[in-house]
Short mmCIF file of C-alpha atoms and ligand atoms in Angstrom, two decimals:
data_model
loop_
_atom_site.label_atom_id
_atom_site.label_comp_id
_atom_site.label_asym_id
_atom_site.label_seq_id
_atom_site.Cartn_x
_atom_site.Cartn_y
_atom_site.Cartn_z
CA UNK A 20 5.41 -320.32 34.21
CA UNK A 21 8.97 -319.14 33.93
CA UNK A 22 9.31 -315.78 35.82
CA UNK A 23 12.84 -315.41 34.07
CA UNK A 24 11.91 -315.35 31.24
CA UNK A 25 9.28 -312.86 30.86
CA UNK A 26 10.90 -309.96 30.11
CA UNK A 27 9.54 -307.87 26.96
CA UNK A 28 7.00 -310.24 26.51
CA UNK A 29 4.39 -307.64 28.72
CA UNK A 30 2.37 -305.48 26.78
CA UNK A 31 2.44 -303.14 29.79
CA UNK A 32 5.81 -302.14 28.29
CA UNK A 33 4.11 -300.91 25.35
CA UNK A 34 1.05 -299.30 27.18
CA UNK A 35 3.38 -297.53 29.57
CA UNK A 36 5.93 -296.50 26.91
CA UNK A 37 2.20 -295.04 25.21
CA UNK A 38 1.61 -293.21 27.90
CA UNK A 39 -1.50 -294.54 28.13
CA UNK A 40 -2.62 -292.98 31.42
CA UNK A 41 -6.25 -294.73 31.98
CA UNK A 42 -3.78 -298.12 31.55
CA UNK A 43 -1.33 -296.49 34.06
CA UNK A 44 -4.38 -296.06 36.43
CA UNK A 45 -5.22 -299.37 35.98
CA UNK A 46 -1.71 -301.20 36.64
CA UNK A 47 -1.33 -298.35 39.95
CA UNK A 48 -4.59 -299.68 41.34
CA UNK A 49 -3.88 -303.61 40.68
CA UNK A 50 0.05 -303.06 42.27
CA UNK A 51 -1.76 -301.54 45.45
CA UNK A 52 -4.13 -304.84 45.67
CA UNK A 53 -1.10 -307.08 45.04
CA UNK A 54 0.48 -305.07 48.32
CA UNK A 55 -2.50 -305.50 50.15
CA UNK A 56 -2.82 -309.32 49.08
CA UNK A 57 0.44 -310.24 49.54
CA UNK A 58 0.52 -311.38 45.71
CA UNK A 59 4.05 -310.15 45.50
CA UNK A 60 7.06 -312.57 45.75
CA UNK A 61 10.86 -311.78 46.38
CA UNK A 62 13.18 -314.00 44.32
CA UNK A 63 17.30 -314.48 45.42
CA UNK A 64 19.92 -314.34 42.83
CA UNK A 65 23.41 -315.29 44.54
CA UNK A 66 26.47 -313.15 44.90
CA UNK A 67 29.58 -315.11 44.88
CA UNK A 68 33.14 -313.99 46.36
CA UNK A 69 35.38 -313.49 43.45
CA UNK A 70 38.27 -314.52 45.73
CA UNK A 71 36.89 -317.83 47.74
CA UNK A 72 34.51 -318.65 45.49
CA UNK A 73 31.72 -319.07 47.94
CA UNK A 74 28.30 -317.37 48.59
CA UNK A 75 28.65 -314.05 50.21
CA UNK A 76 24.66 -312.94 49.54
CA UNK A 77 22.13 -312.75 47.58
CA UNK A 78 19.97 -310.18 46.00
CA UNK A 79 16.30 -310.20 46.47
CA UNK A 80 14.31 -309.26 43.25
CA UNK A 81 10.34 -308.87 43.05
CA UNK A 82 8.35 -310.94 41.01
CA UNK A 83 4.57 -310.44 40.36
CA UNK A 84 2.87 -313.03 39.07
CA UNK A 85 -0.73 -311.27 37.51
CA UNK A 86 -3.59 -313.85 37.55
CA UNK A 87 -6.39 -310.84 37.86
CA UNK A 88 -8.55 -310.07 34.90
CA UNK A 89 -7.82 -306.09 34.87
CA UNK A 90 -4.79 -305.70 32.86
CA UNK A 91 -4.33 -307.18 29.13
CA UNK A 92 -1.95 -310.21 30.11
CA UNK A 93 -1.56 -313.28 32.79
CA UNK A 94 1.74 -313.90 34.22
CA UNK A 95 4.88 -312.94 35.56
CA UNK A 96 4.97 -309.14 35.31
CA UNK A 97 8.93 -308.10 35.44
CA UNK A 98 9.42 -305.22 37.89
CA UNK A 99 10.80 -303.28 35.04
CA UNK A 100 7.36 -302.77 33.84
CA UNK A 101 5.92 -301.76 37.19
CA UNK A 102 8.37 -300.75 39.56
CA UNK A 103 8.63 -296.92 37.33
CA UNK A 104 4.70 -297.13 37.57
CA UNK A 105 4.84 -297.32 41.37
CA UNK A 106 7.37 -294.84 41.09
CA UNK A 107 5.33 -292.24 39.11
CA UNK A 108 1.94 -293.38 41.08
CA UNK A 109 3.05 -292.73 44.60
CA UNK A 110 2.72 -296.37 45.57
CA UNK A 111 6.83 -296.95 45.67
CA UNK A 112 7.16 -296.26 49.72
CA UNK A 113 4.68 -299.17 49.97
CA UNK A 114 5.97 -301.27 47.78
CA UNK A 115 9.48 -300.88 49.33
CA UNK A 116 7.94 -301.57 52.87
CA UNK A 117 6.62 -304.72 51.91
CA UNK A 118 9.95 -305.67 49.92
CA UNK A 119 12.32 -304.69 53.50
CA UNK A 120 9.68 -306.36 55.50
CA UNK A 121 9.59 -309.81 53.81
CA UNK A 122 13.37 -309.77 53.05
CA UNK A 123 14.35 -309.01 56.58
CA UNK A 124 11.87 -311.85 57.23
CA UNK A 125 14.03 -314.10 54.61
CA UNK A 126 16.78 -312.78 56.39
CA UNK A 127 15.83 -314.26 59.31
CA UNK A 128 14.94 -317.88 57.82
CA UNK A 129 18.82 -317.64 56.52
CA UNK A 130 20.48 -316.82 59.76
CA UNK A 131 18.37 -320.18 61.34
CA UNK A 132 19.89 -322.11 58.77
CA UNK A 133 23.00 -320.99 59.88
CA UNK A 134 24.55 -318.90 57.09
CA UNK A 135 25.51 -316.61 59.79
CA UNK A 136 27.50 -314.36 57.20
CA UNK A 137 24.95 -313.72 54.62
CA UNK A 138 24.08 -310.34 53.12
CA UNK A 139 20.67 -310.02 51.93
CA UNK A 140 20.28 -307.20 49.54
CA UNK A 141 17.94 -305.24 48.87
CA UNK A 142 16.33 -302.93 46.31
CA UNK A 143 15.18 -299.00 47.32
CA UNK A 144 14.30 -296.30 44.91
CA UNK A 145 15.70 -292.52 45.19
CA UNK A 146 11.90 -292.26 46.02
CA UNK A 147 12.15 -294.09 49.29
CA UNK A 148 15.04 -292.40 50.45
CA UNK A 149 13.61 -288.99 50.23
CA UNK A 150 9.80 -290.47 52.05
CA UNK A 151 8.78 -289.48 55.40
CA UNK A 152 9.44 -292.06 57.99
CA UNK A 153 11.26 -294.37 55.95
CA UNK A 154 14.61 -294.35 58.75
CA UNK A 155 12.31 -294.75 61.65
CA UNK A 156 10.46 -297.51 59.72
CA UNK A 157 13.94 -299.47 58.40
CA UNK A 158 15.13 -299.31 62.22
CA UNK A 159 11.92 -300.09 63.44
CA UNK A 160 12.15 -303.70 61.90
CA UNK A 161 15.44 -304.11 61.79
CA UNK A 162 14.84 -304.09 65.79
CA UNK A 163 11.92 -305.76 65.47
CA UNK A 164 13.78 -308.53 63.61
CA UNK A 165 16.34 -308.61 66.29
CA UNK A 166 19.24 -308.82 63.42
CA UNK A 167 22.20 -307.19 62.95
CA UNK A 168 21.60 -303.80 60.61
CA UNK A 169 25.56 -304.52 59.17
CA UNK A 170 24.14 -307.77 57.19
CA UNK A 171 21.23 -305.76 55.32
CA UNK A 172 22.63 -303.83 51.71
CA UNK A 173 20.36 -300.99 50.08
CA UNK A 174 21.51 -300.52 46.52
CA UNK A 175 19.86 -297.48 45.34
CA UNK A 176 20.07 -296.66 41.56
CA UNK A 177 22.24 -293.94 40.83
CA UNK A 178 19.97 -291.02 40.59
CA UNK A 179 19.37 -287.21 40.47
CA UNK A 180 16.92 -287.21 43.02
CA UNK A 181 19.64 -287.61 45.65
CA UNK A 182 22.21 -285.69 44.86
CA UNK A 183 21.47 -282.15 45.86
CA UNK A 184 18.66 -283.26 48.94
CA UNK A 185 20.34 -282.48 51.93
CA UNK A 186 17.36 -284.70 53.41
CA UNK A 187 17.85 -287.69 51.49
CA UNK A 188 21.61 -287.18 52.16
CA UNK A 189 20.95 -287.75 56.04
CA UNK A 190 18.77 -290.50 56.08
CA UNK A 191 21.76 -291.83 53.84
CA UNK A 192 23.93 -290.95 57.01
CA UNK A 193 21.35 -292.04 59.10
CA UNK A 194 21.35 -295.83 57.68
CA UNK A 195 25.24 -296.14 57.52
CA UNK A 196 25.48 -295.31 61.24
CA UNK A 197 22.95 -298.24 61.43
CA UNK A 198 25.17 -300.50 59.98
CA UNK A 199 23.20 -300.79 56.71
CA UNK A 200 25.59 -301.34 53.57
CA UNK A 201 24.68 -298.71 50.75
CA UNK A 202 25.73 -299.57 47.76
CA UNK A 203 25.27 -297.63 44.07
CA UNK A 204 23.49 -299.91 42.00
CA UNK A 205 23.81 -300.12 37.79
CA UNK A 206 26.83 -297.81 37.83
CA UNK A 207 28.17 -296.75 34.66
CA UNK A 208 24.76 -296.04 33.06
CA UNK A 209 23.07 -293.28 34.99
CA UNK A 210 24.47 -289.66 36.08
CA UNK A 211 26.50 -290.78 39.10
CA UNK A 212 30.02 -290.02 38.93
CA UNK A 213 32.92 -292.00 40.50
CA UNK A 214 33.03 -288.04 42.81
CA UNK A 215 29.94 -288.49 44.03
CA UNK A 216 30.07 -291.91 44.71
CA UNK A 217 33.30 -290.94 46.43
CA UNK A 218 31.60 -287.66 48.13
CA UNK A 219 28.74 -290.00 50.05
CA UNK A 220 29.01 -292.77 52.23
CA UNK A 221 28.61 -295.36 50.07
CA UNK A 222 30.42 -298.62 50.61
CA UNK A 223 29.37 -300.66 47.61
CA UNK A 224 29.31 -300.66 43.91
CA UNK A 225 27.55 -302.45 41.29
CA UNK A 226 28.79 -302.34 38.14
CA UNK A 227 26.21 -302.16 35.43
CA UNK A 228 25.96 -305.71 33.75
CA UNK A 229 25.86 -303.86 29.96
CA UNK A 230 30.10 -303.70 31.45
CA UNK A 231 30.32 -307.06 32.19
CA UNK A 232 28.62 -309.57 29.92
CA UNK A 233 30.86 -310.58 27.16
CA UNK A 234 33.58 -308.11 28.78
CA UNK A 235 36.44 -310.05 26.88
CA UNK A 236 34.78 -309.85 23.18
CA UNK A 237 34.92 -306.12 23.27
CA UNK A 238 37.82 -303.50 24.29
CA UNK A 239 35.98 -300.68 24.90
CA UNK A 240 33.32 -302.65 26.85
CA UNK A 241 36.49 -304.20 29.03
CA UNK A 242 38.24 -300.73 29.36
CA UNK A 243 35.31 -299.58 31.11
CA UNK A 244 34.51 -302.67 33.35
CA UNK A 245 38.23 -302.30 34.21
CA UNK A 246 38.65 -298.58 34.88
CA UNK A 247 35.81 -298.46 36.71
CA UNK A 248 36.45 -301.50 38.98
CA UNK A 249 40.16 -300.15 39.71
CA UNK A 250 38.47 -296.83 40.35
CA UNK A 251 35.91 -297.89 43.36
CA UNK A 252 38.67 -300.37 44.72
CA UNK A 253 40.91 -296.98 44.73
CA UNK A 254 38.25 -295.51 46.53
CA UNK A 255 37.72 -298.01 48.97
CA UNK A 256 34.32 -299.58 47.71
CA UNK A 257 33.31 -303.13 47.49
CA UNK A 258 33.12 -304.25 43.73
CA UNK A 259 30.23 -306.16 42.28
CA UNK A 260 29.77 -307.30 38.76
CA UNK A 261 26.32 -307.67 37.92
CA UNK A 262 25.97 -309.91 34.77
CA UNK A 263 28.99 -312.11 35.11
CA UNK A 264 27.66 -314.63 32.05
CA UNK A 265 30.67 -316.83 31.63
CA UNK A 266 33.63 -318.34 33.09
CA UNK A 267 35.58 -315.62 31.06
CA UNK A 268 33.70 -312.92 32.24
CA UNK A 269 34.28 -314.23 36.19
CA UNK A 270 38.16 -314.44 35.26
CA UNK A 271 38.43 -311.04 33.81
CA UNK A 272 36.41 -309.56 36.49
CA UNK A 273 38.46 -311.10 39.29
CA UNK A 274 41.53 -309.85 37.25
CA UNK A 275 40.46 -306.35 37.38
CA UNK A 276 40.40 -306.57 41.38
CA UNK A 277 36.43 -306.97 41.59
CA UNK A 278 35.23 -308.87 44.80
CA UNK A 279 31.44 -310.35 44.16
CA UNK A 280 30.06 -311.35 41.25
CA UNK A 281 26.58 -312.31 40.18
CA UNK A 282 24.65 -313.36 37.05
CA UNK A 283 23.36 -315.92 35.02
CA UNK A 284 26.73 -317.85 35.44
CA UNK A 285 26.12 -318.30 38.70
CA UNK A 286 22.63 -318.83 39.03
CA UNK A 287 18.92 -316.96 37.89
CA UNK A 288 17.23 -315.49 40.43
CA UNK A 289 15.26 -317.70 42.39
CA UNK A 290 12.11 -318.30 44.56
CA UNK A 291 13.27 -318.37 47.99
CA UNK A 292 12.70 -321.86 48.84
CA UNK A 293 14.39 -322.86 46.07
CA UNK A 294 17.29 -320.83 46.73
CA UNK A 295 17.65 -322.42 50.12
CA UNK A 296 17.63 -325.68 48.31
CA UNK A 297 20.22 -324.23 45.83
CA UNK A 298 22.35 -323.42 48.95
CA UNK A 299 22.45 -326.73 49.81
CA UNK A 300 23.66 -328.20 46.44
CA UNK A 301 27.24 -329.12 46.31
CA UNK A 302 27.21 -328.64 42.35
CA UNK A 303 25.58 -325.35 42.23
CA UNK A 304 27.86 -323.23 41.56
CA UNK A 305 31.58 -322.64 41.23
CA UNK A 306 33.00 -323.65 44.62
CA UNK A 307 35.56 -326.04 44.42
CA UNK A 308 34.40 -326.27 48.20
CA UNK A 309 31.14 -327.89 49.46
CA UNK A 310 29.35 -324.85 50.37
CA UNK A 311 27.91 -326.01 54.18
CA UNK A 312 26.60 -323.22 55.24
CA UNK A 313 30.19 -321.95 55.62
CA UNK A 314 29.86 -318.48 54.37
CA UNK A 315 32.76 -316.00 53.79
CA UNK A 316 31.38 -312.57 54.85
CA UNK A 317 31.92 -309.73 52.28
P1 LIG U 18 18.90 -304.54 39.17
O1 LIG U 18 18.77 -304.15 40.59
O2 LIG U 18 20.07 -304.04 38.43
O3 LIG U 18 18.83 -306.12 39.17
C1 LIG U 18 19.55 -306.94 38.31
C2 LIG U 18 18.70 -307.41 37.18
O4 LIG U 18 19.52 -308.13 36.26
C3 LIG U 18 17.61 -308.40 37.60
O5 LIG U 18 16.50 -308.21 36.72
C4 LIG U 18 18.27 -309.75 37.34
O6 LIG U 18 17.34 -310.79 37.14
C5 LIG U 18 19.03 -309.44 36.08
N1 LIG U 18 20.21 -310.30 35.89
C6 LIG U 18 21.04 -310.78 36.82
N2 LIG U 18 22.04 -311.49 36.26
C7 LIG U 18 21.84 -311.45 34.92
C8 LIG U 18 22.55 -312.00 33.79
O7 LIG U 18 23.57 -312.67 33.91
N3 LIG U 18 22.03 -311.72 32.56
C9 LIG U 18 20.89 -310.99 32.39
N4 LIG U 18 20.45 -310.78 31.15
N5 LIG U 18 20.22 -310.46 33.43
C10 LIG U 18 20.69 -310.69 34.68
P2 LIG U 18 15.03 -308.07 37.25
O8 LIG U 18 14.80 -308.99 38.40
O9 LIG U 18 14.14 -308.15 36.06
O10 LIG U 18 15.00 -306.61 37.84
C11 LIG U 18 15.14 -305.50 37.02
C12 LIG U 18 15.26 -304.24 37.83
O11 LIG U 18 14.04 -303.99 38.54
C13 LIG U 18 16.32 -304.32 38.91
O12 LIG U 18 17.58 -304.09 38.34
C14 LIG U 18 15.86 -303.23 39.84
O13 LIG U 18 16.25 -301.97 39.38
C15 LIG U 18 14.36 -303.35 39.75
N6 LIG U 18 13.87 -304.14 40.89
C16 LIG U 18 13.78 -305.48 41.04
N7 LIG U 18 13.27 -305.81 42.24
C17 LIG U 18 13.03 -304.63 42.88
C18 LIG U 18 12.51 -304.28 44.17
O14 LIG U 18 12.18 -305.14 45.02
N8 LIG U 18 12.39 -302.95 44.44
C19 LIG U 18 12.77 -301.99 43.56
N9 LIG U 18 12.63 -300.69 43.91
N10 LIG U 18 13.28 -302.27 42.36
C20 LIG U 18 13.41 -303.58 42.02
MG1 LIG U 19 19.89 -304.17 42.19
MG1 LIG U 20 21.87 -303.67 39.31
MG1 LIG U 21 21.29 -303.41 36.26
#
């Protein structure tokens, strides 16, 4: 089974889009087993420097593959379908645990290989942020790990919740004096505005892929890929281009000023052993360098 290319198929989409709240009940109580089990799996998809052409990172994305009998399908589950169920369910914090724990872990495996400079990022919801403990527990294993806090990257999707918690706002604080990398995740599509991003201590933007597919075949599309890019350099950020599709797209995005990119151009997401394996493939990707291990840091 392909766990790329499962999205929409789910008829969880459909039964959470319902409303359906015995079915929400049901999909809350089989993500807490798959925590408990273990049954969840983090996937890399590389980020590539715009200017060097190498591997900078990657981005760790959860994949659930379903083989229990309690929901309507088998399969790959994509997180879009169950990550806003965890969400709404209280089961997020747990989930998130898990995700820091194994991809600190992953981490780990990466800096034995020697790829001394790679980021690992990672997913957190406004959710996390906000939970009690969740500081003490990220610095907890971070130590535990005995790594260095400055290669981890939270992107957090741009959201309401944070904005006007003065909480959430110092454990924000809190993790950049760590050394952890915050970055602003899908931006362009949520409420964040380029003066809040600029307001907290954010180091990192992601700009929404819907920007940069295809960004040459449409003007309005590229104004806004370009503004914005021009607008977080201006500010100081690191630029990422999620969704970078095409050797166009890379070129455009690298004209705008834009540092990282990642997408399909690149490379799918991958299980992590494969991804190790994909490191270690001269033809991978775009570098008109053999790759060796020889990472540029971001
Ligand atoms: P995201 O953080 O914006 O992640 C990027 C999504 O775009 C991923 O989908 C990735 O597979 C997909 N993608 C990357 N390049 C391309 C491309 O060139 N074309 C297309 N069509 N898609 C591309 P995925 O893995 O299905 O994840 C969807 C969303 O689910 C993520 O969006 C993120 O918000 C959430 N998510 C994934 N893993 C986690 C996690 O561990 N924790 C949390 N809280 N959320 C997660
Ligand atoms: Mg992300
Ligand atoms: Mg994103
Ligand atoms: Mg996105």
């Amino acid at each position: 089974p392909d766990a790329e290319n499962c999205t929409g198929k789910w008829a969880v989409y459909e039964e959470f889009q319902s409303d359906n709240s015995g079915y929400r009940l049901k999909l809350a109580a089989e993500i807490n087993a798959a925590i408990e089990q273990g049954s969840f799996e983090l996937y890399h998809q590389p980020q590539v420097d715009l200017k060097t052409m190498r591997v900078c990172g990657s981005e760790c994305l959860i994949r659930w593959h379903y083989d229990g009998e309690n929901l309507s399908e088998q399969g790959f589950i994509p997180p879009t379908a169950f990550i806003p169920v965890a969400e709404d369910m209280g089961l997020i914090n747990k989930l998130t645990r898990w995700v820091i724990k194994q991809a600190i872990a992953q981490h780990s495996v990466l800096l034995a290989q020697g790829y001394k400079h790679h980021m690992v990022s990672i997913n957190i919801s406004g959710k996390d942020i906000c939970a009690e403990g969740f500081y003490e527990y990220v610095a907890a294993e971070i130590e535990a790990a005995e790594i260095a806090a400055n290669k981890i990257v939270f992107e957090l999707t741009e959201s309401a919740t944070i904005t006007n918690n003065a909480q959430a706002l110092e454990v924000i604080e809190l993790l950049t004096e760590l050394g952890v990398t915050i970055s602003i995740d899908d931006f362009g599509t949520g409420y964040a505005s380029m003066a809040y991003v600029s307001e907290l201590p954010f180091k990192e933007l992601k700009v929404d892929r819907q920007f940069v597919q295809d960004v040459g075949d449409d003007k309005k599309r590229r104004t806004i890929a370009e503004t914005t890019v021009r607008m977080a350099k201006g500010l100081g950020l690191e630029v990422v281009a999620e969704g970078i599709n095409s050797q166009k797209d890379e070129n455009l995005l690298r004209q705008f000023g834009c540092d990282i990119g990642q997408g399909y151009f690149y490379a799918k997401p991958m299980a992590f052993d494969d991804y190790l394996e994909w490191l270690t493939d001269e033809v991978n990707g775009r570098s008109p360098e053999p790759l060796e291990g020889e990472f540029i840091s971001k």
